[in-house]
Coordinates of C-alpha atoms and ligand atoms in Angstrom, one line a residue:
X1 CA 0.5 -25.2 -127.2
X2 CA 0.3 -23.7 -130.5
X3 CA -2.6 -25.3 -132.6
X4 CA -2.3 -26.5 -136.1
X5 CA -5.6 -26.8 -138.3
X6 CA -6.1 -29.9 -139.9
X7 CA -8.1 -30.5 -142.7
X8 CA -7.3 -28.0 -144.1
X9 CA -9.4 -26.8 -147.6
X10 CA -9.8 -29.3 -150.2
X11 CA -6.7 -29.2 -152.0
X12 CA -6.6 -29.8 -155.8
X13 CA -4.4 -32.3 -157.8
X14 CA -1.3 -30.5 -159.0
X15 CA -1.0 -33.5 -161.6
X16 CA -3.6 -32.0 -163.7
X17 CA -6.4 -34.6 -163.3
X18 CA -8.1 -31.7 -162.1
X19 CA -9.8 -34.1 -159.2
X20 CA -9.1 -33.7 -155.9
X21 CA -5.5 -34.7 -154.6
X22 CA -6.0 -38.0 -153.3
X23 CA -6.1 -39.5 -149.7
X24 CA -3.0 -41.7 -149.4
X25 CA -2.0 -45.0 -147.2
X26 CA 0.8 -45.6 -146.5
X27 CA 1.9 -49.5 -145.5
X28 CA 4.3 -52.1 -145.4
X29 CA 2.2 -54.7 -146.9
X30 CA 0.1 -54.0 -150.0
X31 CA -3.7 -55.7 -150.2
X32 CA -1.7 -59.0 -151.7
X33 CA -0.4 -61.7 -149.7
X34 CA -0.4 -65.8 -150.7
X35 CA -2.1 -68.8 -150.3
X36 CA -0.6 -71.6 -150.2
X37 CA -2.3 -73.9 -153.5
X38 CA -1.3 -76.7 -155.8
X39 CA 2.2 -76.9 -154.6
X40 CA 3.3 -73.1 -154.5
X41 CA 2.6 -69.6 -153.2
X42 CA 0.6 -67.5 -155.2
X43 CA -0.2 -63.8 -154.9
X44 CA -4.1 -63.1 -153.6
X45 CA -5.8 -60.4 -152.2
X46 CA -5.0 -60.2 -148.3
X47 CA -7.9 -60.2 -145.8
X48 CA -6.4 -59.8 -142.6
X49 CA -6.6 -57.2 -140.2
X50 CA -4.8 -54.3 -141.8
X51 CA -5.8 -54.8 -145.3
X52 CA -9.0 -55.7 -144.6
X53 CA -10.0 -52.3 -142.4
X54 CA -8.3 -50.2 -145.2
X55 CA -9.3 -51.7 -148.7
X56 CA -12.7 -50.3 -148.6
X57 CA -11.2 -46.7 -148.0
X58 CA -9.1 -47.5 -151.0
X59 CA -11.7 -48.5 -153.3
X60 CA -12.2 -45.5 -153.4
X61 CA -11.1 -43.1 -156.8
X62 CA -9.8 -40.7 -154.2
X63 CA -7.2 -42.8 -153.1
X64 CA -3.0 -44.1 -153.3
X65 CA -2.3 -46.8 -151.7
X66 CA 2.1 -47.2 -151.1
X67 CA 3.3 -50.4 -150.1
X68 CA 7.1 -51.7 -149.5
X69 CA 8.1 -54.7 -152.1
X70 CA 11.4 -56.3 -152.3
X71 CA 13.7 -56.7 -156.1
X72 CA 13.8 -60.7 -156.4
X73 CA 16.6 -61.6 -153.8
X74 CA 19.1 -64.1 -154.5
X75 CA 17.8 -67.4 -154.9
X76 CA 19.0 -68.3 -151.0
X77 CA 16.8 -65.8 -148.9
X78 CA 14.6 -66.6 -151.9
X79 CA 13.8 -70.1 -151.1
X80 CA 14.1 -69.3 -147.4
X81 CA 11.3 -66.7 -147.1
X82 CA 8.0 -65.0 -148.0
X83 CA 9.0 -61.9 -149.9
X84 CA 6.4 -59.5 -152.1
X85 CA 7.7 -58.0 -155.2
X86 CA 6.2 -55.6 -157.4
X87 CA 4.1 -57.6 -159.4
X88 CA 2.8 -59.4 -157.0
X89 CA 0.9 -56.1 -155.7
X90 CA -0.4 -54.7 -159.3
X91 CA -2.9 -55.6 -161.5
X92 CA -5.5 -55.6 -159.0
X93 CA -8.5 -54.1 -158.3
X94 CA -6.5 -51.5 -155.8
X95 CA -5.2 -48.3 -156.9
X96 CA -1.3 -49.4 -155.6
X97 CA 2.1 -47.6 -156.2
X98 CA 4.4 -50.2 -155.2
X99 CA 7.8 -48.6 -154.1
X100 CA 10.5 -51.0 -155.1
X101 CA 12.7 -51.5 -152.0
X102 CA 16.6 -53.4 -153.3
X103 CA 16.5 -57.1 -151.9
X104 CA 19.1 -56.2 -149.1
X105 CA 17.4 -52.6 -148.4
X106 CA 13.8 -55.0 -147.8
X107 CA 15.7 -57.8 -145.9
X108 CA 16.9 -54.5 -143.0
X109 CA 13.9 -52.6 -143.0
X110 CA 11.9 -55.4 -142.7
X111 CA 13.4 -58.1 -141.1
X112 CA 16.7 -57.1 -139.2
X113 CA 14.9 -54.3 -137.6
X114 CA 10.8 -54.4 -138.2
X115 CA 11.0 -58.0 -137.2
X116 CA 13.5 -58.7 -135.6
X117 CA 13.9 -55.8 -133.1
X118 CA 10.9 -53.1 -133.1
X119 CA 8.2 -56.1 -133.3
X120 CA 9.6 -58.2 -130.7
X121 CA 10.4 -55.2 -128.4
X122 CA 7.2 -54.2 -128.6
X123 CA 5.7 -57.4 -127.9
X124 CA 8.1 -57.7 -124.6
X125 CA 10.5 -60.1 -126.4
X126 CA 13.6 -58.2 -127.1
X127 CA 15.8 -60.2 -124.7
X128 CA 20.1 -61.4 -126.1
X129 CA 18.8 -65.3 -124.5
X130 CA 16.7 -64.9 -127.7
X131 CA 17.9 -62.4 -130.3
X132 CA 21.9 -61.2 -131.7
X133 CA 22.2 -57.5 -130.0
X134 CA 22.3 -54.9 -131.9
X135 CA 25.6 -54.8 -132.7
X136 CA 27.6 -52.7 -135.7
X137 CA 25.6 -55.4 -138.3
X138 CA 22.4 -54.6 -136.9
X139 CA 23.5 -50.4 -136.5
X140 CA 23.8 -50.6 -140.5
X141 CA 20.2 -52.1 -141.1
X142 CA 19.0 -49.7 -138.4
X143 CA 20.8 -46.7 -141.0
X144 CA 21.2 -48.3 -144.5
X145 CA 18.1 -50.3 -144.1
X146 CA 14.5 -49.2 -142.4
X147 CA 15.6 -45.3 -142.3
X148 CA 17.5 -45.5 -146.6
X149 CA 13.1 -47.4 -146.8
X150 CA 11.3 -44.6 -144.9
X151 CA 13.1 -42.3 -147.3
X152 CA 12.8 -43.6 -150.1
X153 CA 8.7 -44.0 -149.2
X154 CA 8.9 -40.2 -148.9
X155 CA 10.4 -39.1 -152.3
X156 CA 8.7 -42.2 -154.1
X157 CA 5.7 -40.2 -152.4
X158 CA 6.6 -37.5 -153.0
X159 CA 7.2 -38.0 -157.1
X160 CA 3.9 -39.1 -157.5
X161 CA 1.9 -36.6 -155.3
X162 CA 3.4 -33.7 -155.2
X163 CA -0.5 -32.6 -153.7
X164 CA -2.4 -35.1 -151.7
X165 CA -5.8 -34.8 -149.1
X166 CA -4.5 -36.7 -146.7
X167 CA -1.8 -38.8 -145.4
X168 CA -3.2 -42.0 -143.4
X169 CA 0.5 -44.2 -142.5
X170 CA 0.5 -47.8 -140.6
X171 CA 2.4 -48.9 -138.1
X172 CA 5.5 -49.8 -136.9
X173 CA 7.7 -49.9 -140.3
X174 CA 7.0 -46.7 -141.1
X175 CA 8.1 -44.6 -137.2
X176 CA 9.9 -41.7 -138.9
X177 CA 7.8 -41.3 -142.1
X178 CA 5.4 -38.9 -140.4
X179 CA 8.7 -36.6 -139.8
X180 CA 9.8 -37.1 -143.3
X181 CA 6.5 -35.6 -145.0
X182 CA 5.8 -33.2 -142.8
X183 CA 8.8 -30.9 -144.4
X184 CA 7.5 -31.7 -147.9
X185 CA 3.8 -31.8 -147.0
X186 CA 3.5 -28.5 -143.9
X187 CA -0.1 -28.3 -144.3
X188 CA -1.3 -31.2 -145.4
X189 CA -2.7 -34.4 -142.2
X190 CA -1.4 -37.3 -141.3
X191 CA -2.6 -39.4 -139.5
X192 CA 0.1 -42.3 -137.8
X193 CA -1.2 -45.6 -136.7
X194 CA -0.1 -48.1 -134.9
X195 CA -1.5 -51.3 -135.0
X196 CA 0.6 -53.2 -132.0
X197 CA 1.0 -51.9 -128.4
X198 CA 3.0 -49.2 -127.5
X199 CA 6.7 -49.6 -125.2
X200 CA 6.7 -48.3 -122.2
X201 CA 9.7 -45.9 -121.5
X202 CA 10.7 -48.6 -119.6
X203 CA 10.7 -50.6 -122.8
X204 CA 11.7 -48.3 -125.5
X205 CA 15.0 -47.0 -123.2
X206 CA 16.7 -51.2 -125.1
X207 CA 17.1 -48.5 -127.5
X208 CA 19.7 -46.7 -128.1
X209 CA 19.3 -42.9 -128.4
X210 CA 19.5 -41.8 -130.8
X211 CA 16.6 -45.5 -132.8
X212 CA 14.0 -44.4 -129.9
X213 CA 14.3 -40.5 -131.1
X214 CA 13.8 -40.9 -134.5
X215 CA 11.1 -42.7 -133.6
X216 CA 9.9 -40.4 -131.6
X217 CA 10.1 -37.7 -133.9
X218 CA 9.2 -39.8 -136.9
X219 CA 5.6 -40.0 -134.7
X220 CA 5.4 -36.3 -134.1
X221 CA 5.4 -35.5 -137.7
X222 CA 2.0 -36.7 -137.8
X223 CA -1.5 -34.1 -136.8
X224 CA -2.5 -37.7 -135.1
X225 CA -0.8 -40.2 -133.6
X226 CA -3.6 -43.7 -133.2
X227 CA -2.6 -46.5 -131.0
X228 CA -5.3 -49.4 -130.2
X229 CA -5.5 -49.3 -126.3
X230 CA -6.3 -46.0 -124.1
X231 CA -2.3 -48.0 -122.5
X232 CA -1.0 -47.4 -125.2
X233 CA -1.8 -43.7 -125.5
X234 CA -0.4 -43.9 -122.1
X235 CA 2.3 -45.5 -123.2
X236 CA 2.7 -42.8 -126.2
X237 CA 2.2 -40.3 -123.5
X238 CA 4.7 -40.8 -121.2
X239 CA 8.0 -41.3 -123.9
X240 CA 7.2 -38.3 -124.9
X241 CA 8.2 -36.5 -122.0
X242 CA 10.1 -38.6 -120.0
X243 CA 12.3 -39.7 -123.6
X244 CA 12.1 -36.5 -125.8
X245 CA 11.0 -34.4 -122.7
X246 CA 8.3 -32.5 -124.8
X247 CA 5.5 -30.3 -123.1
X248 CA 2.6 -33.6 -122.7
X249 CA -0.7 -32.8 -121.8
X250 CA -2.0 -35.7 -120.4
X251 CA -5.4 -34.9 -119.5
X252 CA -5.9 -33.7 -123.4
X253 CA -3.9 -36.7 -124.3
X254 CA -1.7 -34.0 -126.6
X255 CA 1.8 -33.6 -127.3
X256 CA 3.3 -30.7 -128.3
X257 CA 6.1 -31.4 -131.0
X258 CA 9.3 -29.9 -131.0
X259 CA 8.2 -27.4 -134.0
X260 CA 5.1 -25.9 -131.9
X261 CA 2.3 -28.5 -133.4
X262 CA -0.3 -29.9 -131.1
X263 CA 0.4 -33.3 -131.8
X264 CA -3.0 -35.4 -131.0
X265 CA -2.5 -39.1 -129.4
X266 CA -5.7 -40.6 -129.3
X267 CA -7.2 -44.8 -129.9
X268 CA -8.6 -46.5 -133.0
X269 CA -9.4 -50.2 -131.6
X270 CA -8.9 -51.9 -134.1
X271 CA -11.7 -53.9 -136.0
X272 CA -13.5 -56.5 -138.5
X273 CA -16.2 -55.0 -141.3
X274 CA -19.1 -57.3 -140.0
X275 CA -21.1 -57.3 -143.8
X276 CA -17.0 -58.2 -145.5
X277 CA -17.6 -61.3 -143.0
X278 CA -21.1 -62.2 -143.4
X279 CA -20.4 -61.8 -147.0
X280 CA -17.6 -64.8 -146.8
X281 CA -19.5 -67.2 -143.9
X282 CA -22.0 -66.9 -147.4
X283 CA -19.7 -67.9 -149.8
X284 CA -19.2 -70.9 -152.5
X285 CA -14.8 -71.0 -150.8
X286 CA -16.7 -71.9 -147.1
X287 CA -18.9 -73.5 -148.4
X288 CA -16.6 -76.1 -150.1
X289 CA -14.5 -76.3 -146.7
X290 CA -17.1 -76.5 -144.2
X291 CA -17.8 -80.4 -144.8
X292 CA -14.4 -82.0 -144.4
X293 CA -13.5 -78.9 -141.6
X294 CA -16.4 -79.5 -139.2
X295 CA -15.3 -83.1 -140.0
X296 CA -12.5 -83.4 -138.5
X297 CA -13.5 -81.1 -135.3
X298 CA -15.2 -83.9 -134.1
X299 CA -17.7 -83.7 -130.5
X300 CA -16.3 -80.9 -128.7
X301 CA -13.8 -79.1 -130.3
X302 CA -11.0 -76.2 -129.6
X303 CA -9.4 -74.6 -132.5
X304 CA -7.1 -72.0 -132.6
X305 CA -6.2 -69.0 -135.5
X306 CA -2.8 -67.5 -136.1
X307 CA 0.3 -66.5 -138.1
X308 CA 3.7 -68.8 -136.0
X309 CA 4.7 -65.8 -134.7
X310 CA 6.8 -65.9 -130.8
X311 CA 3.9 -63.2 -129.5
X312 CA 1.3 -65.5 -130.3
X313 CA 2.6 -68.2 -127.7
X314 CA 1.0 -71.2 -128.8
X315 CA 3.7 -74.1 -127.3
X316 CA 2.0 -73.1 -124.1
X317 CA -1.2 -73.0 -125.5
X318 CA -0.7 -76.7 -126.7
X319 CA 1.0 -77.5 -122.9
X320 CA -2.0 -76.3 -122.2
X321 CA -3.8 -78.1 -124.1
X322 CA -2.0 -81.3 -122.8
X323 CA -2.2 -80.2 -119.5
X324 CA -6.1 -79.9 -120.3
X325 CA -6.1 -84.1 -121.0
X326 CA -4.4 -84.9 -118.1
X327 CA -6.5 -82.7 -115.8
X328 CA -9.1 -84.3 -117.6
X329 CA -9.5 -88.4 -118.7
X330 CA -13.1 -88.0 -119.8
X331 CA -12.2 -85.7 -122.7
X332 CA -10.1 -87.9 -124.4
X333 CA -12.0 -89.4 -126.8
X334 CA -14.4 -86.3 -127.5
X335 CA -11.9 -83.8 -127.7
X336 CA -9.6 -82.1 -130.5
X337 CA -7.7 -79.1 -130.8
X338 CA -7.4 -78.2 -134.3
X339 CA -4.7 -75.2 -134.9
X340 CA -4.9 -73.0 -138.2
X341 CA -0.6 -72.0 -138.7
X342 CA -0.1 -69.1 -141.0
X343 CA 3.1 -69.1 -142.1
X344 CA 5.1 -65.7 -141.5
X345 CA 8.3 -64.0 -141.9
X346 CA 10.2 -67.2 -142.4
X347 CA 13.3 -65.4 -144.0
X348 CA 14.1 -65.2 -140.3
X349 CA 15.7 -67.9 -138.2
X350 CA 13.8 -66.8 -135.1
X351 CA 10.2 -67.4 -136.9
X352 CA 11.9 -70.5 -138.4
X353 CA 12.6 -71.8 -134.9
X354 CA 8.8 -70.5 -133.6
X355 CA 7.2 -73.2 -136.0
X356 CA 9.7 -76.0 -135.3
X357 CA 9.4 -75.7 -131.1
X358 CA 5.5 -75.5 -131.9
X359 CA 5.8 -78.2 -134.1
X360 CA 7.7 -80.2 -132.0
X361 CA 5.4 -79.5 -129.3
X362 CA 2.0 -80.8 -131.1
X363 CA 4.2 -84.3 -132.0
X364 CA 4.8 -84.5 -128.4
X365 CA 1.4 -84.3 -127.1
X366 CA 0.0 -86.3 -130.7
X367 CA 2.2 -89.7 -129.4
X368 CA 1.7 -89.1 -126.0
X369 CA -2.6 -89.2 -126.4
X370 CA -2.7 -91.3 -129.9
X371 CA -3.6 -94.1 -128.2
X372 CA -5.8 -93.1 -125.7
X373 CA -8.1 -90.3 -128.4
X374 CA -7.7 -93.1 -130.7
X375 CA -5.8 -90.6 -132.6
X376 CA -3.6 -87.9 -132.7
X377 CA -5.7 -85.0 -130.9
X378 CA -4.2 -81.8 -132.5
X379 CA -4.9 -81.3 -136.3
X380 CA -2.9 -78.1 -137.8
X381 CA -3.1 -76.8 -140.6
X382 CA 0.3 -75.0 -141.8
X383 CA -1.2 -72.6 -144.5
X384 CA -3.0 -69.2 -144.8
X385 CA -7.1 -70.5 -146.1
X386 CA -9.1 -67.8 -143.9
X387 CA -11.8 -69.6 -144.9
X388 CA -11.1 -73.0 -143.7
X389 CA -10.2 -71.6 -140.4
X390 CA -13.8 -69.3 -141.0
X391 CA -15.2 -72.5 -140.8
X392 CA -14.0 -74.3 -138.6
X393 CA -14.1 -70.7 -135.3
X394 CA -17.6 -70.9 -136.8
X395 CA -18.8 -74.8 -135.6
X396 CA -15.9 -74.6 -131.8
X397 CA -16.8 -75.0 -128.6
X398 CA -13.5 -73.2 -127.8
X399 CA -11.4 -70.2 -129.6
X400 CA -7.7 -69.5 -127.2
X401 CA -6.3 -66.4 -128.6
X402 CA -3.3 -66.8 -125.5
X403 CA -1.3 -64.3 -127.2
X404 CA 1.7 -63.0 -125.2
X405 CA 1.0 -59.4 -126.1
X406 CA -1.7 -58.6 -129.0
X407 CA -2.2 -54.7 -130.5
X408 CA -5.9 -56.1 -131.3
X409 CA -6.0 -59.8 -132.7
X410 CA -9.0 -59.2 -135.2
X411 CA -9.1 -63.1 -134.9
X412 CA -11.1 -63.0 -131.6
X413 CA -13.7 -60.4 -133.2
X414 CA -14.1 -62.4 -136.5
X415 CA -14.8 -65.6 -134.5
X416 CA -17.7 -63.1 -132.3
X417 CA -19.2 -62.5 -135.5
X418 CA -18.9 -66.0 -136.4
X419 CA -19.9 -68.6 -133.9
X420 CA -22.6 -70.5 -134.0
X421 CA -22.0 -73.2 -131.8
X422 CA -22.4 -70.8 -129.4
X423 CA -19.0 -71.5 -128.6
X424 CA -16.1 -68.9 -125.8
X425 CA -13.3 -67.1 -125.7
X426 CA -10.8 -68.1 -123.8
X427 CA -8.9 -64.5 -124.3
X428 CA -5.1 -63.5 -122.6
X429 CA -6.0 -59.9 -120.7
X430 CA -2.5 -59.0 -122.5
X431 CA -4.0 -58.8 -125.6
X432 CA -6.1 -56.0 -127.0
X433 CA -9.8 -57.4 -127.8
X434 CA -9.2 -58.1 -124.5
X435 CA -11.4 -54.9 -123.0
X436 CA -14.3 -55.2 -125.1
X437 CA -14.2 -59.4 -124.3
X438 CA -14.5 -58.5 -120.8
X439 CA -17.2 -59.9 -118.7
X440 CA -18.0 -62.6 -121.8
X441 CA -14.8 -64.6 -122.6
X442 CA -12.9 -66.3 -120.1
X443 CA -9.0 -63.7 -119.3
X444 CA -6.4 -66.0 -118.9
X445 CA -2.6 -64.6 -118.0
X446 CA -0.4 -66.1 -121.3
X447 CA 2.4 -67.3 -119.4
X448 CA 0.1 -69.4 -116.9
X449 CA -0.2 -73.0 -117.9
X450 CA -2.6 -73.8 -115.6
X451 CA -4.5 -71.4 -115.6
X452 CA -5.0 -72.0 -119.3
X453 CA -6.0 -75.2 -119.1
X454 CA -8.6 -74.7 -116.3
X455 CA -9.8 -72.1 -118.3
X456 CA -10.1 -74.0 -121.2
X457 CA -11.6 -77.4 -119.1
X458 CA -14.2 -74.5 -117.7
X459 CA -15.0 -73.3 -121.0
X460 CA -15.2 -77.2 -122.3
X461 CA -18.3 -77.6 -119.4
X462 CA -19.7 -74.0 -119.9
X463 CA -23.7 -74.7 -120.1
X464 CA -24.8 -73.6 -123.5
X465 CA -27.6 -70.9 -122.4
X466 CA -24.6 -69.3 -120.3
X467 CA -22.4 -68.9 -123.6
X468 CA -24.9 -67.6 -125.8
X469 CA -25.4 -64.6 -123.3
X470 CA -21.6 -64.6 -123.3
X471 CA -21.0 -64.5 -126.9
X472 CA -24.0 -62.5 -128.0
X473 CA -22.8 -59.4 -125.7
X474 CA -19.3 -59.8 -127.3
X475 CA -20.8 -60.2 -130.9
X476 CA -22.8 -56.3 -130.3
X477 CA -20.0 -55.0 -128.5
X478 CA -17.9 -56.1 -132.3
X479 CA -21.0 -54.9 -134.0
X480 CA -21.2 -51.3 -132.4
X481 CA -17.3 -50.4 -133.4
X482 CA -17.0 -52.0 -136.9
X483 CA -13.4 -51.5 -139.1
X484 CA -16.3 -48.7 -140.6
X485 CA -16.3 -47.2 -137.1
X486 CA -12.1 -47.8 -136.6
X487 CA -11.8 -45.7 -140.2
X488 CA -14.0 -42.8 -140.1
X489 CA -13.4 -41.4 -136.6
X490 CA -9.6 -41.2 -138.0
X491 CA -11.2 -39.1 -141.0
X492 CA -12.3 -36.7 -138.8
X493 CA -10.0 -36.1 -136.3
X494 CA -8.0 -35.3 -139.0
X495 CA -10.8 -33.6 -140.8
X496 CA -11.6 -35.3 -144.3
Ligands
LIG501 C1 0.6 -57.5 -137.9 C2 1.7 -55.9 -138.6 C3 1.2 -55.3 -139.7 C4 1.0 -56.9 -140.7 C5 0.3 -58.4 -139.8 C6 1.5 -59.6 -140.5 O1 -1.0 -57.5 -137.9 O2 0.7 -55.3 -137.1 O3 1.6 -54.6 -139.9 O4 1.7 -56.6 -142.3 O5 0.9 -58.3 -138.6 O6 2.5 -59.5 -140.4 P1 3.6 -59.3 -141.9 O7 5.0 -59.2 -141.5 O8 3.0 -60.5 -142.4 O9 3.0 -58.1 -143.2

């Protein structure tokens, strides 16, 4: 295979600054997220997954961060959804360049294609019983939304950064982007990292041929395709071989792109930053949250922290809790479930229905058991207050992560760093984090409601000494591969 040089000598910035050309991060979501405060959503520094892993790099002076923002949508859409605008993302300490998309384009790119189709496909949820089929409107959304948004991002980067040292492109919103940038930056190292599970060819075939080929060819514009797990890397290699017919070297984990370049396919499991987590745990905000959060949690507690998303499988998690209360009357007066439910993608009906189904399940369980438990056994916090969630994770007996599919699940890794009780992790086998948790957490199959109830029961009975041994093994693994390692391994493979 022809070998392409990755990590050419540091290019100079042709904008006249005389400094080195910037390293460019591109993601859909910018560094600001929203927290619910005093009855409204306030933009604030995001603390979750993708952003927390990239922020340390973004603080360096030679880095630029492009993200997509929407022009303010019409009143109806604005009322239904969380959207981020130029003003939300700029003005912070990080060098952010928002790429402004017209509201209908943003909605089609982010909502109708990225989240309703690609997210659902990659979490094995694309199913005509739940979601609409790919009709003419969806094809329009692909062309005039998803492809158009990627083209606008590429143009905006070319305009603002005539030279770049390297590109770090993030996630399923931006699959076509590596190939678009390759045309204008033939020698600049490009890495694309997918944070969510990568589909096998059989799943990918659910998408029209031209869509899936655009996705794969888009990714092959990069020098390095980064994925969360070995399974994701195998799936990507199989897709290239079976769906594009490109030569694949499985042993070396490389693909030959159609222009003869050798594309590396590499695994970089996402992780957390122990120093940042320790700092947050020592912060005033967590100190303030502790007393009332711990006060709510009762003698024994189960905690979950996730976005309200069909892939997170909250309904089965709560039904497993109900089954646990059926199986174990002895726990009823002592056990509480605290659910930190993060509002997500609320402009989409499937997300609103998901939240409704979760609330309905919680309501049914709470009314069924309120009398015997002495009060409603499930508390739900519908917000994204990470400080509260961390305070709860610190003191819980069980952290439940029963996602149907999950790229990694960084909540489980954060929990490994903060748990003091010590607690036990009950985790889905189909979450990327299951590999690191192997032999330490209790693994469950996500559809197995009965098995999940039994695992939580076992976890609650587990003696403290055994919990401590398991937690310490998991914590060591997390500490040995942090967000810094995730990033530096990518930069090393790019040669920058
Ligand atoms: C996942 C994705 C990220 C995304 C995050 C939150 O972790 O991999 O790309 O930013 O979910 O989703 P949102 O749609 O709110 O950005």
